[in-house]
Amino acid sequence: MIKQDQSSASSETQTVSILGSTGSIGQSTLEVLSLHPQQFNLFALSANTRADLLLSQCEKWQPDYAVLRNPEQAEWLERSLLEKGLTTTLLHGSEGLDFIASHEQVDIVMASIVGSAGLRSTLAAVDAGKKVLLANKESLVMAGALFMRAVKKSGAVLLPIDSEHNAIFQCMPTPDLNGSSALCAESANSLGSIKANGIRKILLTGSGGPFRTLPIESFSTITPDQACAHPNWSMGRKISVDSATMMNKGLELIEACWLFNCSSSDIDIVVHPQSVIHSMVEYLDGSVLAQMGHPDMRTPIAHALAWPERVESGVESLNWTQMNGLTFEAPDNQRFPALKMARQAAEAGGSVPIVLNAANEIAVDAFLNELIPFTAIIDVVQQCLEKIPFEEPMTLDAIEAIDFQARELAKDCCQAFQKVPS
Ligand code: NAD
Ligand code: MG
């Protein structure tokens, strides 16, 4: 039974927009918000296609706005909102997302759209100087330099939701919180170089996914449902497949370089199958700080929503007596070539991470639609990385042009891999 927060009455109410409220992160965010009705007020929700779920979220939360990205069910949703006597205004398309991300009444934006589709609206929240809770790692992978410049320029507070990055943030030196909220905002994203903070390295942990010990010969027959059955985490299908190829850890490596202003050589990937430690920071004196907890995204979500304070997340205490040991391994680079690819992409910068991300999105989608085998995902990404020449994009349009080019090429590559019907 979840208890209502008793301590929130004194805090000022913060207004929240959720980009991607029908997804796994979006729904977990609503669960945390439901524990703190006095502290947070919901302004807007959004979905791509699940109009029925968006409708029931509107019924429960009665937000000011809802955005349906895909126009096909817009008429049905508009009519249903009216029939139910709801005053929620329905908006459409990417303009609607930008509107709810940057509206002056909004304090906090949860950026939890999956994939590159989340880039523009997340940037709109950053440009508007919001407190941005970043789940959409793909936007940093694609546009890290531009994104971090925009954070600095607007004074937005960028807080990581990805459990590993949230853990690293919690293990970093505490920003000076004695000043105004502006000072908090400044210090959250300007830790300076990790070496100047006495940090030797960042230890980015990952479970190794569902196929850590499966014989490699069996990889070609892996089905989408097998790939989405993560041993520890319950997540959306795209990130679940990314976890199965360990491309997720690769994308997270690039994400961490931008968030913590370091290079990929400052980050070691450590396989930790139990997912109890969510990442660690090692200091020059040999101290290692780890953040631990149940593998439940409500913890990082609650941490970021309330930061720099702490609130209940609904997640239970770890039961130390029921833990069967915590183990650690080096990642298997032969089994998971995505790790090396992503490290090289982090080092190369420019267009390379954009191509990596775009080709991966297309290949994962093709795999989930049973058009290509599991093993072809990495082959498609590799082919795109080899074929698309290096560029240094300076604008969002240039980034999106490379993204588009990589997607088109990846689609061609997928077609070449498609199974011949028997
Ligand atoms: P999901 O597939 O469950 O949900 C995705 C959300 O994005 C849905 O609300 C969907 O309607 C919306 N969406 C999809 N395509 C869209 C489009 N073209 N335009 C507008 N909206 C669109 O995904 P998820 O697992 O919640 O992951 C969301 C993001 O959070 C991803 O970037 C993922 O890498 C990251 N993340 C997720 C987890 C997790 O535990 N699920 C953990 C860490 C990071
Ligand atoms: Mg993660």
XYZ file of C-alpha atoms and ligand atoms in Angstrom:
467
model
C 0.000 0.000 0.000
C 1.475 3.360 -1.051
C 1.363 6.107 1.556
C 0.484 9.676 0.677
C 3.258 12.202 1.220
C 2.684 14.112 4.435
C 5.675 16.426 4.245
C 4.906 18.224 1.017
C 2.466 20.849 2.256
C 5.210 23.383 2.889
C 6.852 23.048 -0.553
C 5.754 25.132 -3.485
C 3.737 23.230 -6.083
C 5.674 22.464 -9.267
C 3.944 22.083 -12.608
C 4.911 19.112 -14.780
C 4.607 18.204 -18.486
C 5.276 14.614 -19.541
C 6.524 13.991 -23.072
C 5.642 10.334 -23.687
C 3.220 9.723 -20.812
C 1.912 6.428 -22.226
C 5.339 4.761 -22.204
C 7.069 2.823 -19.473
C 8.878 5.884 -18.041
C 5.815 8.091 -18.521
C 3.598 5.697 -16.561
C 6.185 5.318 -13.781
C 6.344 9.116 -13.574
C 2.579 9.294 -13.096
C 2.847 6.682 -10.325
C 5.390 8.823 -8.468
C 3.375 12.005 -9.031
C 0.285 10.298 -7.603
C 2.108 10.043 -4.250
C 2.660 13.810 -4.060
C -0.507 15.623 -5.130
C 0.351 18.749 -3.149
C 3.905 19.008 -4.426
C 3.339 18.454 -8.153
C 0.597 19.541 -10.497
C 0.211 17.870 -13.894
C -0.015 20.333 -16.800
C 0.199 18.126 -19.897
C 0.421 14.551 -21.166
C 1.408 13.209 -24.574
C 1.322 10.048 -26.672
C 2.218 8.927 -30.137
C -0.510 6.396 -31.007
C -2.110 4.998 -27.829
C -5.097 7.341 -27.828
C -7.143 5.037 -25.568
C -4.506 5.083 -22.844
C -4.035 8.842 -23.254
C -7.804 9.240 -22.772
C -7.828 7.251 -19.544
C -4.800 9.232 -18.299
C -6.717 12.453 -19.063
C -9.745 11.151 -17.160
C -7.644 10.416 -14.117
C -5.357 13.464 -14.177
C -7.456 16.130 -15.908
C -4.423 17.961 -17.314
C -4.728 21.328 -19.080
C -3.364 19.867 -22.317
C -2.878 16.519 -24.038
C -0.903 16.011 -27.235
C -1.491 13.181 -29.683
C 1.363 13.050 -32.145
C -0.216 10.711 -34.658
C -3.250 12.376 -36.314
C -5.175 9.191 -37.116
C -7.086 8.926 -33.832
C -7.245 12.652 -33.088
C -10.920 12.991 -34.048
C -11.906 10.029 -31.875
C -9.931 11.382 -28.920
C -11.344 14.903 -29.303
C -14.892 13.506 -29.320
C -14.203 11.188 -26.367
C -12.787 14.027 -24.258
C -15.939 16.047 -24.951
C -18.269 13.121 -24.217
C -16.597 12.640 -20.852
C -16.963 16.343 -20.066
C -13.205 16.852 -19.791
C -11.779 20.333 -20.290
C -8.351 19.091 -21.433
C -7.351 20.829 -24.673
C -6.101 18.414 -27.338
C -3.069 19.521 -29.367
C -1.392 17.796 -32.259
C 1.944 17.029 -33.836
C 5.393 18.289 -32.982
C 4.089 21.848 -32.468
C 1.881 20.531 -29.685
C 4.858 18.798 -28.045
C 6.983 21.954 -28.255
C 4.101 23.937 -26.732
C 3.741 21.727 -23.644
C 7.539 21.474 -23.279
C 8.124 25.214 -23.234
C 4.906 26.712 -21.793
C 5.547 29.424 -19.217
C 3.427 27.674 -16.598
C 5.618 24.563 -16.713
C 8.466 24.058 -14.217
C 9.465 20.444 -14.909
C 9.511 18.501 -18.185
C 9.878 14.735 -18.185
C 11.518 13.951 -21.559
C 10.487 10.336 -22.031
C 9.709 9.964 -25.725
C 11.675 7.071 -27.182
C 14.268 7.617 -29.921
C 15.213 10.563 -32.074
C 11.523 11.574 -32.160
C 12.158 13.078 -28.727
C 14.945 15.428 -29.770
C 13.029 18.561 -30.810
C 10.622 18.707 -27.879
C 13.383 17.951 -25.353
C 15.410 20.795 -26.851
C 12.365 23.061 -26.682
C 12.216 22.396 -22.915
C 15.946 23.084 -22.597
C 15.720 26.315 -24.612
C 12.888 27.462 -22.354
C 15.160 26.961 -19.312
C 13.038 24.248 -17.676
C 14.087 21.629 -15.166
C 14.467 18.810 -17.706
C 14.318 15.193 -16.544
C 16.148 13.405 -19.322
C 15.116 9.821 -20.070
C 15.454 10.275 -23.839
C 19.149 9.376 -24.089
C 18.991 9.362 -27.893
C 18.777 13.176 -27.968
C 22.154 13.485 -26.221
C 23.675 10.781 -28.421
C 22.543 12.622 -31.561
C 23.052 16.212 -30.560
C 25.224 16.247 -27.430
C 27.315 19.346 -28.214
C 24.372 21.448 -29.364
C 22.232 20.168 -26.498
C 24.757 20.981 -23.754
C 25.403 24.436 -25.268
C 21.655 25.059 -25.130
C 21.558 23.961 -21.461
C 24.321 26.428 -20.593
C 22.742 29.242 -22.563
C 19.236 28.909 -21.111
C 20.211 27.926 -17.557
C 18.041 24.820 -17.779
C 18.604 22.196 -15.075
C 19.332 18.868 -16.713
C 18.810 15.865 -14.452
C 19.468 12.311 -15.647
C 16.702 9.721 -15.407
C 18.634 6.835 -16.947
C 19.280 4.808 -13.778
C 23.058 4.619 -14.338
C 23.455 8.343 -14.984
C 21.176 9.193 -12.123
C 23.339 6.930 -9.920
C 26.548 8.594 -11.146
C 25.033 12.021 -10.511
C 24.154 10.941 -6.959
C 27.755 9.711 -6.404
C 29.318 12.916 -7.753
C 30.474 15.679 -5.384
C 27.398 17.465 -4.012
C 26.788 20.784 -5.728
C 26.797 23.825 -3.429
C 23.166 23.995 -2.366
C 23.425 26.913 0.021
C 22.593 29.550 -2.530
C 19.549 30.434 -4.570
C 17.831 27.987 -6.896
C 19.720 29.614 -9.749
C 22.948 28.542 -8.090
C 21.593 25.007 -7.765
C 20.722 25.034 -11.419
C 24.178 26.239 -12.337
C 26.028 23.726 -10.206
C 23.965 20.710 -11.276
C 25.313 20.935 -14.788
C 28.706 22.511 -14.308
C 30.717 20.053 -12.280
C 33.726 20.923 -14.443
C 36.109 18.207 -15.515
C 35.841 15.001 -13.532
C 39.587 15.110 -12.709
C 39.190 18.564 -11.128
C 36.600 16.971 -8.852
C 39.017 14.296 -7.680
C 37.431 11.557 -9.770
C 39.606 8.807 -11.260
C 36.899 7.128 -13.310
C 33.243 6.422 -13.757
C 32.089 2.793 -13.518
C 29.022 2.407 -15.720
C 27.257 -0.803 -14.764
C 24.954 -2.948 -16.889
C 23.236 -6.262 -16.291
C 24.448 -7.818 -19.545
C 20.823 -8.287 -20.634
C 18.947 -11.534 -21.292
C 21.658 -13.109 -23.482
C 24.739 -12.680 -21.303
C 25.273 -16.440 -21.123
C 23.272 -17.735 -24.120
C 25.517 -19.618 -26.601
C 26.394 -17.212 -29.431
C 25.311 -19.865 -31.995
C 21.709 -19.384 -30.779
C 21.683 -15.607 -31.363
C 20.368 -15.897 -34.939
C 17.084 -17.494 -33.770
C 16.305 -15.020 -30.965
C 12.698 -13.750 -31.180
C 11.467 -10.237 -30.298
C 9.671 -11.547 -27.200
C 12.842 -13.271 -25.977
C 14.840 -10.075 -26.553
C 12.266 -7.991 -24.673
C 12.234 -10.293 -21.624
C 14.858 -8.454 -19.591
C 15.869 -10.376 -16.447
C 15.689 -7.348 -14.085
C 14.009 -4.313 -15.689
C 10.569 -3.804 -17.190
C 10.962 -1.326 -20.071
C 9.669 -0.290 -23.501
C 10.446 -2.632 -26.410
C 13.084 -0.512 -28.148
C 15.293 -0.076 -25.074
C 14.738 -3.748 -24.173
C 16.218 -4.835 -27.507
C 19.028 -2.304 -27.025
C 19.738 -3.963 -23.682
C 19.820 -7.378 -25.347
C 22.458 -6.230 -27.899
C 24.093 -4.043 -25.218
C 23.757 -1.117 -27.636
C 21.925 0.466 -24.714
C 25.155 0.464 -22.695
C 26.951 1.911 -25.712
C 24.409 4.732 -26.035
C 24.733 5.283 -22.282
C 28.501 5.598 -22.601
C 28.021 8.454 -25.084
C 25.277 9.957 -22.909
C 27.604 9.900 -19.867
C 30.418 11.662 -21.763
C 28.093 14.618 -22.407
C 26.380 14.688 -19.022
C 29.572 14.480 -16.996
C 31.902 16.375 -19.326
C 34.395 13.528 -19.727
C 35.838 11.336 -22.454
C 34.991 7.699 -23.088
C 38.390 6.666 -21.685
C 37.243 8.001 -18.293
C 34.428 5.439 -18.261
C 34.712 1.681 -17.653
C 31.746 -0.554 -18.391
C 31.199 -3.166 -15.670
C 28.750 -6.042 -16.043
C 26.769 -6.535 -12.839
C 24.007 -9.092 -13.501
C 21.917 -8.389 -10.367
C 21.228 -4.685 -11.215
C 21.372 -3.660 -7.552
C 24.272 -1.243 -7.996
C 23.207 1.251 -10.663
C 26.714 2.673 -11.285
C 29.734 3.891 -9.331
C 32.222 6.742 -9.160
C 35.850 6.050 -8.233
C 37.854 8.869 -6.636
C 41.613 9.512 -6.823
C 42.116 8.193 -3.293
C 40.637 4.807 -4.233
C 37.199 5.399 -2.677
C 34.367 3.999 -4.758
C 30.856 5.385 -4.208
C 27.937 3.331 -5.487
C 24.219 4.052 -5.651
C 22.068 0.994 -4.957
C 18.408 0.125 -4.950
C 15.768 -2.068 -6.551
C 15.859 -2.006 -10.352
C 12.806 0.253 -10.473
C 12.731 3.490 -12.458
C 10.514 5.172 -9.862
C 13.663 5.758 -7.767
C 15.577 7.913 -10.299
C 12.301 9.571 -11.335
C 11.483 10.574 -7.735
C 15.084 11.668 -7.167
C 15.059 13.989 -10.170
C 11.514 15.290 -9.621
C 12.310 16.405 -6.081
C 16.011 17.275 -6.518
C 17.694 18.650 -4.470
C 15.207 17.351 -1.916
C 14.086 13.736 -1.458
C 10.578 12.285 -1.636
C 8.962 8.851 -1.445
C 9.011 6.929 -4.734
C 6.868 3.953 -3.756
C 9.922 1.676 -4.066
C 10.498 -0.661 -1.129
C 13.730 -1.045 0.821
C 16.321 -3.496 -0.462
C 16.122 -6.717 1.479
C 19.762 -7.440 2.370
C 19.026 -10.858 3.816
C 17.514 -12.078 0.544
C 20.391 -10.994 -1.679
C 22.459 -13.829 -3.078
C 25.652 -11.860 -3.617
C 26.615 -9.095 -5.977
C 28.878 -10.136 -8.843
C 30.890 -8.215 -11.431
C 32.381 -9.173 -14.805
C 34.199 -7.523 -17.689
C 31.919 -7.016 -20.710
C 32.227 -9.601 -23.487
C 33.117 -7.492 -26.517
C 32.939 -10.413 -28.935
C 29.398 -11.295 -27.895
C 28.358 -7.623 -27.824
C 30.159 -5.742 -30.651
C 27.868 -2.739 -30.037
C 30.064 -1.780 -27.086
C 33.161 -1.257 -29.218
C 31.165 0.493 -31.943
C 29.713 2.953 -29.452
C 33.080 3.628 -27.832
C 34.532 4.390 -31.263
C 31.536 6.607 -32.037
C 32.031 8.507 -28.762
C 35.685 9.091 -29.653
C 34.997 10.091 -33.282
C 32.093 12.430 -32.458
C 30.481 14.502 -35.246
C 28.156 12.491 -37.444
C 29.258 9.062 -36.163
C 27.002 8.809 -33.059
C 24.089 10.168 -35.141
C 24.547 7.383 -37.704
C 24.984 4.779 -34.952
C 21.753 5.860 -33.264
C 19.646 6.229 -36.418
C 20.751 2.930 -37.975
C 20.149 1.176 -34.664
C 16.606 2.586 -34.373
C 15.698 1.373 -37.863
C 17.315 -2.036 -37.367
C 15.661 -2.581 -33.967
C 12.293 -1.638 -35.447
C 12.835 -4.104 -38.320
C 13.782 -6.827 -35.821
C 10.712 -6.112 -33.653
C 8.578 -6.415 -36.808
C 10.269 -9.750 -37.540
C 11.784 -8.475 -40.790
C 15.415 -9.142 -39.872
C 17.115 -11.553 -37.473
C 18.542 -10.375 -34.142
C 22.132 -10.712 -35.369
C 21.447 -8.400 -38.335
C 20.833 -5.413 -36.040
C 24.539 -4.892 -35.450
C 25.401 -5.703 -39.082
C 23.049 -2.967 -40.308
C 24.585 -0.443 -37.911
C 28.090 -1.473 -38.980
C 27.262 -1.090 -42.679
C 25.843 2.393 -42.143
C 28.869 3.461 -40.100
C 31.158 2.282 -42.897
C 29.206 3.892 -45.752
C 28.320 7.340 -44.424
C 31.257 9.779 -44.538
C 32.252 11.796 -41.461
C 30.761 15.256 -41.041
C 30.745 17.816 -38.235
C 27.146 19.089 -38.116
C 26.790 22.535 -36.540
C 23.017 22.959 -36.566
C 19.929 20.971 -35.639
C 18.931 20.832 -39.314
C 22.351 19.398 -40.219
C 22.002 16.792 -37.446
C 18.543 15.815 -38.676
C 19.803 15.586 -42.270
C 22.446 13.034 -41.219
C 19.838 11.186 -39.145
C 17.572 11.017 -42.216
C 20.385 9.825 -44.483
C 21.345 7.070 -42.031
C 17.721 5.949 -41.664
C 17.270 5.640 -45.429
C 20.486 3.656 -45.783
C 19.589 1.446 -42.815
C 16.201 0.672 -44.407
C 18.001 -0.458 -47.582
C 20.377 -2.591 -45.521
C 17.440 -4.162 -43.659
C 15.776 -5.072 -46.946
C 18.890 -6.939 -47.981
C 18.685 -8.927 -44.718
C 14.979 -9.736 -44.911
C 14.205 -13.394 -44.626
C 13.218 -15.119 -47.858
C 9.707 -16.617 -47.317
C 9.754 -20.402 -47.250
P 8.175 3.325 -24.428
O 8.242 2.743 -25.784
O 7.562 2.529 -23.345
O 7.410 4.742 -24.478
C 7.737 5.685 -25.421
C 6.837 6.908 -25.323
O 7.198 7.781 -26.416
C 5.350 6.597 -25.484
O 4.586 7.463 -24.674
C 5.083 6.916 -26.957
O 3.738 7.303 -27.200
C 6.039 8.067 -27.198
N 6.462 8.159 -28.595
C 6.993 7.164 -29.362
N 7.248 7.627 -30.597
C 6.862 8.923 -30.626
C 6.836 9.917 -31.624
N 7.262 9.684 -32.885
N 6.366 11.146 -31.302
C 5.912 11.398 -30.047
N 5.885 10.488 -29.064
C 6.368 9.275 -29.341
O 9.669 3.750 -24.045
P 10.327 3.839 -22.595
O 10.868 2.512 -22.215
O 9.425 4.564 -21.672
O 11.609 4.745 -22.913
C 11.492 6.134 -23.125
C 12.891 6.743 -23.148
O 13.471 6.562 -21.858
C 13.848 6.082 -24.140
O 14.694 7.041 -24.683
C 14.654 5.113 -23.275
O 15.943 4.877 -23.776
C 14.712 5.883 -21.966
N 14.882 5.036 -20.789
C 13.914 4.137 -20.466
C 14.082 3.312 -19.356
C 13.014 2.341 -18.934
O 13.143 1.681 -17.891
N 11.936 2.183 -19.678
C 15.245 3.404 -18.582
C 16.210 4.344 -18.944
C 16.020 5.157 -20.044
Mg 20.027 2.764 -18.234
